[in-house]
């Protein structure tokens, strides 16, 4: 069984502290209740219809805690075409320290990543290898004193065991992306976001994807000008283009049927939660800059709705993890490209009665 989470951000013990932070985040204590740090993971299997989304979080001390203790949460969600989505509670067990591409050198290294629910299913025991380089860090600031900062890396190869409630899959090969997020925000003020990724099939074990895509839309409640968007394109493990907000168009079509959405974790079904905005059946993102262009068409097939309590009020926050096929095409440096694959898109937003 994996070790429990540490009560602080993990550090790389063998690193030289004079070179800067030893872990994926600055080695500084969290101070505010709404201050938080995340490590996010998402993988899709090569040959089987399996998907994984996991989030490990360090949250600032509660306002009424005289000891100012950091709080830790972790959740793992798994998709199996035979069973649909399943999830742990927010107390998943993680082998510590948690693996992160942002704590390794630029050269590829192999590390172990193990996370599972307290019942051991869903859960994974994976060997991870990075094949690409991270994108530039991005940030959005909103309200007088809140901000949200993130940085992504594609082409993370994963090999190992996946365990659902009914099945165990061994020697599964998967590829995905990893992200670190930090900042200080309240759920109502954050408003919502759309995150997603797509890796072109590599055709070679351990090689970086020929092309990979990560897109982000963030729209805080206020001010209106805080909304931002980006589309990032990797080629052979290197970031080639970063399309910014004013060069991106987004369109949706249709609605995902309610019976394709599963409410997780199981205990959250006992909460009185308002309905979230519906999930589109088709998401299209068109990014253009000069003669360069990237077009992504994502078809939503199955969603898991996660209900997240708010630390600063009674209104909860909802995140939909959606899996489905996607088509990516484009033109970069005068060369056209295109690929078919599966992707994962995350739709997040507040839950309201209206």
CSV table of C-alpha atoms in Angstrom, one decimal:
chain,number,residue,atom,x,y,z
A,1,UNK,CA,0.0,0.0,0.0
A,2,UNK,CA,1.4,3.4,-0.9
A,3,UNK,CA,2.5,5.7,1.9
A,4,UNK,CA,0.2,8.5,3.0
A,5,UNK,CA,0.7,12.0,1.8
A,6,UNK,CA,3.3,14.1,3.5
A,7,UNK,CA,1.9,17.2,5.4
A,8,UNK,CA,4.1,19.5,3.3
A,9,UNK,CA,5.1,20.0,-0.3
A,10,UNK,CA,7.5,17.1,-1.2
A,11,UNK,CA,11.1,17.9,-1.8
A,12,UNK,CA,13.8,16.2,-3.8
A,13,UNK,CA,16.2,15.2,-1.0
A,14,UNK,CA,19.3,14.7,-3.1
A,15,UNK,CA,19.0,18.1,-4.9
A,16,UNK,CA,21.4,20.9,-4.0
A,17,UNK,CA,19.2,23.5,-2.2
A,18,UNK,CA,21.5,26.3,-3.3
A,19,UNK,CA,20.2,25.8,-6.8
A,20,UNK,CA,16.7,26.8,-5.9
A,21,UNK,CA,13.5,25.1,-4.8
A,22,UNK,CA,14.0,21.3,-4.4
A,23,UNK,CA,10.5,20.3,-5.3
A,24,UNK,CA,7.9,21.4,-7.9
A,25,UNK,CA,7.0,24.4,-5.8
A,26,UNK,CA,8.8,27.0,-3.7
A,27,UNK,CA,9.7,25.6,-0.3
A,28,UNK,CA,7.6,28.2,1.5
A,29,UNK,CA,4.7,27.5,3.9
A,30,UNK,CA,1.1,28.2,2.7
A,31,UNK,CA,-0.4,31.0,4.7
A,32,UNK,CA,-4.0,31.8,3.6
A,33,UNK,CA,-7.0,29.5,3.6
A,34,UNK,CA,-7.5,29.9,-0.1
A,35,UNK,CA,-3.8,29.5,-1.0
A,36,UNK,CA,-3.2,26.2,-2.8
A,37,UNK,CA,-0.8,24.0,-4.8
A,38,UNK,CA,-1.7,21.2,-7.2
A,39,UNK,CA,0.0,18.4,-9.1
A,40,UNK,CA,-2.3,17.2,-11.9
A,41,UNK,CA,-1.9,14.1,-14.0
A,42,UNK,CA,-3.9,12.7,-17.0
A,43,UNK,CA,-3.2,9.6,-19.1
A,44,UNK,CA,-4.8,7.7,-21.9
A,45,UNK,CA,-3.9,4.1,-22.7
A,46,UNK,CA,-2.4,3.2,-26.1
A,47,UNK,CA,-4.4,0.0,-26.8
A,48,UNK,CA,-7.2,-0.2,-24.3
A,49,UNK,CA,-10.0,2.3,-23.7
A,50,UNK,CA,-8.6,3.4,-20.3
A,51,UNK,CA,-8.2,6.9,-19.0
A,52,UNK,CA,-6.8,8.4,-15.8
A,53,UNK,CA,-7.1,11.7,-14.1
A,54,UNK,CA,-5.5,12.5,-10.7
A,55,UNK,CA,-5.0,15.5,-8.6
A,56,UNK,CA,-2.9,16.0,-5.5
A,57,UNK,CA,-3.4,19.2,-3.6
A,58,UNK,CA,-1.9,21.1,-0.7
A,59,UNK,CA,-4.3,23.7,0.8
A,60,UNK,CA,-3.6,26.6,3.2
A,61,UNK,CA,-4.4,26.4,6.9
A,62,UNK,CA,-8.0,26.8,8.0
A,63,UNK,CA,-8.8,30.2,9.4
A,64,UNK,CA,-9.7,28.8,12.8
A,65,UNK,CA,-6.7,26.5,13.1
A,66,UNK,CA,-4.2,28.0,15.7
A,67,UNK,CA,-1.5,25.5,14.6
A,68,UNK,CA,-1.7,26.8,10.9
A,69,UNK,CA,-1.5,23.2,9.5
A,70,UNK,CA,-1.4,22.6,5.8
A,71,UNK,CA,-4.2,20.3,4.6
A,72,UNK,CA,-3.7,17.6,1.9
A,73,UNK,CA,-6.2,16.0,-0.5
A,74,UNK,CA,-5.8,13.6,-3.3
A,75,UNK,CA,-8.2,12.0,-5.7
A,76,UNK,CA,-7.9,9.5,-8.6
A,77,UNK,CA,-10.5,9.0,-11.3
A,78,UNK,CA,-10.4,6.1,-13.8
A,79,UNK,CA,-12.3,5.5,-17.0
A,80,UNK,CA,-12.8,2.0,-18.3
A,81,UNK,CA,-15.0,1.5,-21.4
A,82,UNK,CA,-16.5,-1.6,-19.6
A,83,UNK,CA,-17.3,0.3,-16.3
A,84,UNK,CA,-17.4,4.0,-17.2
A,85,UNK,CA,-15.9,6.5,-14.7
A,86,UNK,CA,-15.0,5.6,-11.1
A,87,UNK,CA,-13.3,7.6,-8.4
A,88,UNK,CA,-11.8,7.6,-5.0
A,89,UNK,CA,-12.8,10.0,-2.3
A,90,UNK,CA,-10.5,13.0,-1.6
A,91,UNK,CA,-8.3,10.8,0.6
A,92,UNK,CA,-6.5,8.7,-2.0
A,93,UNK,CA,-3.2,7.2,-0.9
A,94,UNK,CA,-0.1,8.4,-2.7
A,95,UNK,CA,3.5,7.1,-2.8
A,96,UNK,CA,5.4,10.0,-1.4
A,97,UNK,CA,7.0,12.1,-2.6
A,98,UNK,CA,4.6,12.6,-5.5
A,99,UNK,CA,6.3,12.3,-8.9
A,100,UNK,CA,6.5,15.5,-10.8
A,101,UNK,CA,8.3,16.4,-14.1
A,102,UNK,CA,9.1,19.7,-12.6
A,103,UNK,CA,11.4,18.1,-10.0
A,104,UNK,CA,13.6,16.4,-12.6
A,105,UNK,CA,16.4,17.4,-14.8
A,106,UNK,CA,15.9,18.2,-18.5
A,107,UNK,CA,17.1,14.7,-19.4
A,108,UNK,CA,14.6,11.8,-19.3
A,109,UNK,CA,14.4,9.9,-16.1
A,110,UNK,CA,12.3,7.0,-15.0
A,111,UNK,CA,10.3,7.4,-11.8
A,112,UNK,CA,7.4,5.6,-10.0
A,113,UNK,CA,4.0,7.0,-9.6
A,114,UNK,CA,1.5,5.1,-7.3
A,115,UNK,CA,-1.9,6.4,-6.3
A,116,UNK,CA,-5.0,4.5,-5.2
A,117,UNK,CA,-8.2,4.8,-3.2
A,118,UNK,CA,-8.2,3.4,0.3
A,119,UNK,CA,-9.9,0.4,-1.1
A,120,UNK,CA,-7.1,0.0,-3.7
A,121,UNK,CA,-9.5,0.4,-6.6
A,122,UNK,CA,-9.4,2.6,-8.6
A,123,UNK,CA,-5.6,2.8,-8.5
A,124,UNK,CA,-2.4,2.7,-10.6
A,125,UNK,CA,1.2,1.7,-10.1
A,126,UNK,CA,3.1,3.2,-13.0
A,127,UNK,CA,6.6,3.9,-14.2
A,128,UNK,CA,6.7,7.4,-15.7
A,129,UNK,CA,9.1,8.8,-18.2
A,130,UNK,CA,9.1,12.3,-19.6
A,131,UNK,CA,9.8,12.8,-23.3
A,132,UNK,CA,9.2,16.5,-23.8
A,133,UNK,CA,9.9,19.9,-22.3
A,134,UNK,CA,7.4,22.1,-20.4
A,135,UNK,CA,5.6,25.1,-21.7
A,136,UNK,CA,6.1,28.6,-20.3
A,137,UNK,CA,4.3,29.4,-17.1
A,138,UNK,CA,1.0,31.2,-17.4
A,139,UNK,CA,-0.9,33.3,-14.9
A,140,UNK,CA,-4.3,35.0,-14.6
A,141,UNK,CA,-5.0,37.6,-11.8
A,142,UNK,CA,-8.5,38.5,-10.7
A,143,UNK,CA,-10.3,40.3,-7.9
A,144,UNK,CA,-8.1,42.5,-5.8
A,145,UNK,CA,-5.8,39.8,-4.4
A,146,UNK,CA,-6.3,36.4,-6.1
A,147,UNK,CA,-4.4,34.7,-8.9
A,148,UNK,CA,-4.0,31.3,-10.6
A,149,UNK,CA,-0.7,30.1,-12.1
A,150,UNK,CA,-0.1,27.0,-14.1
A,151,UNK,CA,2.5,25.2,-16.2
A,152,UNK,CA,2.1,22.1,-18.4
A,153,UNK,CA,4.2,19.3,-19.9
A,154,UNK,CA,3.0,16.8,-22.6
A,155,UNK,CA,4.4,13.5,-23.7
A,156,UNK,CA,4.6,11.8,-20.3
A,157,UNK,CA,4.9,8.0,-20.9
A,158,UNK,CA,3.3,5.7,-18.3
A,159,UNK,CA,3.7,1.9,-18.1
A,160,UNK,CA,2.3,-0.4,-15.4
A,161,UNK,CA,-0.7,-1.7,-13.6
A,162,UNK,CA,-4.2,-0.2,-13.6
A,163,UNK,CA,-6.8,-1.5,-11.2
A,164,UNK,CA,-10.6,-0.8,-11.5
A,165,UNK,CA,-13.2,-2.2,-9.2
A,166,UNK,CA,-13.8,-5.2,-11.4
A,167,UNK,CA,-10.6,-5.7,-13.4
A,168,UNK,CA,-6.8,-5.5,-13.1
A,169,UNK,CA,-4.9,-4.5,-16.3
A,170,UNK,CA,-1.1,-5.2,-16.3
A,171,UNK,CA,1.6,-3.8,-18.5
A,172,UNK,CA,-0.6,-1.0,-19.8
A,173,UNK,CA,1.2,1.6,-21.9
A,174,UNK,CA,-0.3,5.1,-21.8
A,175,UNK,CA,0.7,8.7,-22.6
A,176,UNK,CA,-0.6,11.9,-21.2
A,177,UNK,CA,0.4,15.2,-19.6
A,178,UNK,CA,1.3,16.6,-16.3
A,179,UNK,CA,0.7,20.0,-14.8
A,180,UNK,CA,1.6,22.1,-11.7
A,181,UNK,CA,-0.8,24.7,-10.5
A,182,UNK,CA,-0.4,27.2,-7.6
A,183,UNK,CA,-1.9,30.4,-6.5
A,184,UNK,CA,-4.5,31.9,-4.2
A,185,UNK,CA,-8.1,31.8,-5.2
A,186,UNK,CA,-11.6,31.1,-4.0
A,187,UNK,CA,-13.9,28.8,-6.0
A,188,UNK,CA,-16.7,31.4,-6.6
A,189,UNK,CA,-14.3,34.1,-7.7
A,190,UNK,CA,-12.4,31.8,-10.0
A,191,UNK,CA,-15.5,31.4,-12.1
A,192,UNK,CA,-14.5,28.5,-14.4
A,193,UNK,CA,-12.1,27.1,-16.9
A,194,UNK,CA,-11.7,24.6,-19.8
A,195,UNK,CA,-8.4,22.6,-19.9
A,196,UNK,CA,-7.6,19.8,-22.3
A,197,UNK,CA,-4.8,18.0,-24.1
A,198,UNK,CA,-4.2,15.7,-27.1
A,199,UNK,CA,-1.0,13.7,-27.9
A,200,UNK,CA,-0.5,12.3,-31.4
A,201,UNK,CA,0.3,8.6,-31.4
A,202,UNK,CA,4.1,8.2,-31.2
A,203,UNK,CA,4.5,4.9,-33.0
A,204,UNK,CA,7.7,4.4,-30.9
A,205,UNK,CA,8.0,3.5,-27.3
A,206,UNK,CA,9.3,6.3,-25.2
A,207,UNK,CA,9.5,8.8,-28.1
A,208,UNK,CA,8.0,12.3,-27.8
A,209,UNK,CA,4.7,12.7,-29.7
A,210,UNK,CA,5.2,14.1,-33.2
A,211,UNK,CA,2.6,16.7,-32.2
A,212,UNK,CA,0.9,17.5,-28.9
A,213,UNK,CA,-1.6,20.1,-27.9
A,214,UNK,CA,-2.7,21.7,-24.6
A,215,UNK,CA,-5.4,24.4,-24.5
A,216,UNK,CA,-6.6,26.6,-21.7
A,217,UNK,CA,-9.6,28.9,-21.2
A,218,UNK,CA,-10.0,30.7,-17.8
A,219,UNK,CA,-12.8,33.0,-17.1
A,220,UNK,CA,-13.0,34.5,-13.5
A,221,UNK,CA,-16.1,36.2,-12.3
A,222,UNK,CA,-14.5,39.6,-12.3
A,223,UNK,CA,-13.1,41.7,-13.8
A,224,UNK,CA,-14.1,40.8,-17.4
A,225,UNK,CA,-10.7,41.6,-18.8
A,226,UNK,CA,-9.2,38.8,-16.6
A,227,UNK,CA,-10.5,36.1,-18.9
A,228,UNK,CA,-7.6,34.5,-20.8
A,229,UNK,CA,-7.0,31.6,-23.3
A,230,UNK,CA,-4.1,29.9,-24.8
A,231,UNK,CA,-3.3,27.0,-27.3
A,232,UNK,CA,0.2,25.5,-27.1
A,233,UNK,CA,1.6,23.2,-29.8
A,234,UNK,CA,4.6,20.8,-29.3
A,235,UNK,CA,6.5,19.2,-32.1
A,236,UNK,CA,8.8,16.3,-31.3
A,237,UNK,CA,8.9,17.3,-27.6
A,238,UNK,CA,9.6,21.0,-28.1
A,239,UNK,CA,7.1,23.9,-27.7
A,240,UNK,CA,6.7,25.4,-31.2
A,241,UNK,CA,3.8,27.8,-31.0
A,242,UNK,CA,1.9,29.5,-28.2
A,243,UNK,CA,-1.3,31.0,-29.5
A,244,UNK,CA,-2.7,33.7,-27.1
A,245,UNK,CA,-6.1,34.8,-26.2
A,246,UNK,CA,-6.8,37.3,-29.0
A,247,UNK,CA,-5.9,34.7,-31.6
A,248,UNK,CA,-8.3,31.9,-30.4
A,249,UNK,CA,-12.0,31.2,-31.3
A,250,UNK,CA,-14.1,28.7,-29.4
A,251,UNK,CA,-17.4,27.1,-30.5
A,252,UNK,CA,-19.6,24.4,-29.1
A,253,UNK,CA,-22.4,22.4,-30.5
A,254,UNK,CA,-25.1,20.2,-29.0
A,255,UNK,CA,-25.3,18.9,-25.4
A,256,UNK,CA,-24.0,15.8,-23.8
A,257,UNK,CA,-26.8,13.5,-22.6
A,258,UNK,CA,-27.3,13.4,-18.8
A,259,UNK,CA,-26.9,9.6,-18.7
A,260,UNK,CA,-23.4,10.0,-20.0
A,261,UNK,CA,-22.4,11.9,-16.8
A,262,UNK,CA,-21.5,10.1,-13.6
A,263,UNK,CA,-21.5,11.9,-10.2
A,264,UNK,CA,-18.3,11.3,-8.2
A,265,UNK,CA,-17.0,10.7,-5.6
A,266,UNK,CA,-19.8,8.5,-4.4
A,267,UNK,CA,-20.4,10.4,-1.1
A,268,UNK,CA,-20.9,13.7,-2.9
A,269,UNK,CA,-24.3,12.3,-4.2
A,270,UNK,CA,-25.6,13.0,-0.7
A,271,UNK,CA,-24.9,16.7,-1.0
A,272,UNK,CA,-27.6,19.1,-2.1
A,273,UNK,CA,-25.8,20.4,-5.2
A,274,UNK,CA,-27.4,22.5,-7.9
A,275,UNK,CA,-27.0,21.5,-11.5
A,276,UNK,CA,-24.0,22.7,-13.4
A,277,UNK,CA,-24.0,24.2,-16.8
A,278,UNK,CA,-24.4,21.5,-19.4
A,279,UNK,CA,-21.4,20.0,-21.2
A,280,UNK,CA,-21.3,20.4,-25.0
A,281,UNK,CA,-21.4,17.4,-27.3
A,282,UNK,CA,-18.7,19.0,-29.6
A,283,UNK,CA,-16.0,21.5,-28.7
A,284,UNK,CA,-14.1,23.3,-31.4
A,285,UNK,CA,-11.0,25.5,-30.8
A,286,UNK,CA,-9.5,27.4,-33.7
A,287,UNK,CA,-6.1,29.2,-33.1
A,288,UNK,CA,-4.5,31.4,-35.7
A,289,UNK,CA,-1.4,33.6,-35.7
A,290,UNK,CA,0.0,34.9,-39.0
A,291,UNK,CA,-0.1,32.0,-41.4
A,292,UNK,CA,0.1,29.4,-38.6
A,293,UNK,CA,-3.1,27.6,-37.6
A,294,UNK,CA,-4.3,24.8,-35.2
A,295,UNK,CA,-7.8,23.4,-35.3
A,296,UNK,CA,-9.0,21.0,-32.6
A,297,UNK,CA,-12.4,19.2,-32.8
A,298,UNK,CA,-13.2,17.3,-29.6
A,299,UNK,CA,-16.3,15.0,-29.2
A,300,UNK,CA,-17.5,14.6,-25.6
A,301,UNK,CA,-18.4,10.9,-25.0
A,302,UNK,CA,-18.4,10.3,-21.2
A,303,UNK,CA,-18.0,12.6,-18.2
A,304,UNK,CA,-17.4,12.4,-14.5
A,305,UNK,CA,-18.7,15.3,-12.4
A,306,UNK,CA,-16.6,16.0,-9.3
A,307,UNK,CA,-18.2,18.2,-6.6
A,308,UNK,CA,-15.6,20.2,-4.8
A,309,UNK,CA,-16.5,22.0,-1.5
A,310,UNK,CA,-15.6,25.6,-1.2
A,311,UNK,CA,-13.3,26.7,1.6
A,312,UNK,CA,-14.8,30.2,1.7
A,313,UNK,CA,-18.5,29.7,1.4
A,314,UNK,CA,-21.4,27.3,1.0
A,315,UNK,CA,-21.5,27.3,-2.8
A,316,UNK,CA,-19.7,24.2,-4.2
A,317,UNK,CA,-17.7,24.1,-7.3
A,318,UNK,CA,-18.0,21.5,-10.1
A,319,UNK,CA,-15.4,19.9,-12.4
A,320,UNK,CA,-16.3,17.7,-15.3
A,321,UNK,CA,-13.6,15.3,-16.6
A,322,UNK,CA,-14.6,14.3,-20.1
A,323,UNK,CA,-13.1,11.7,-22.4
A,324,UNK,CA,-13.6,11.3,-26.1
A,325,UNK,CA,-12.1,11.2,-29.6
A,326,UNK,CA,-10.6,14.3,-31.2
A,327,UNK,CA,-9.2,15.4,-34.5
A,328,UNK,CA,-6.3,17.9,-34.7
A,329,UNK,CA,-5.1,19.6,-37.8
A,330,UNK,CA,-3.0,22.7,-38.6
A,331,UNK,CA,-0.3,24.5,-40.5
A,332,UNK,CA,3.0,25.5,-38.9
A,333,UNK,CA,6.1,26.9,-40.7
A,334,UNK,CA,4.4,26.2,-44.0
A,335,UNK,CA,3.9,22.5,-43.2
A,336,UNK,CA,0.5,20.9,-42.7
A,337,UNK,CA,-0.2,18.2,-40.1
A,338,UNK,CA,-3.1,16.3,-38.7
A,339,UNK,CA,-3.8,13.4,-36.4
A,340,UNK,CA,-6.7,11.4,-34.8
A,341,UNK,CA,-6.5,10.4,-31.2
A,342,UNK,CA,-8.4,10.5,-27.9
A,343,UNK,CA,-8.3,13.4,-25.5
A,344,UNK,CA,-9.4,14.5,-22.0
A,345,UNK,CA,-11.0,17.9,-21.5
A,346,UNK,CA,-11.8,19.4,-18.1
A,347,UNK,CA,-14.8,21.7,-17.8
A,348,UNK,CA,-15.0,23.5,-14.5
A,349,UNK,CA,-17.5,26.1,-13.1
A,350,UNK,CA,-19.7,27.0,-10.2
A,351,UNK,CA,-23.0,25.2,-9.4
A,352,UNK,CA,-25.9,27.6,-9.2
A,353,UNK,CA,-29.7,27.3,-8.8
A,354,UNK,CA,-30.2,29.5,-11.9
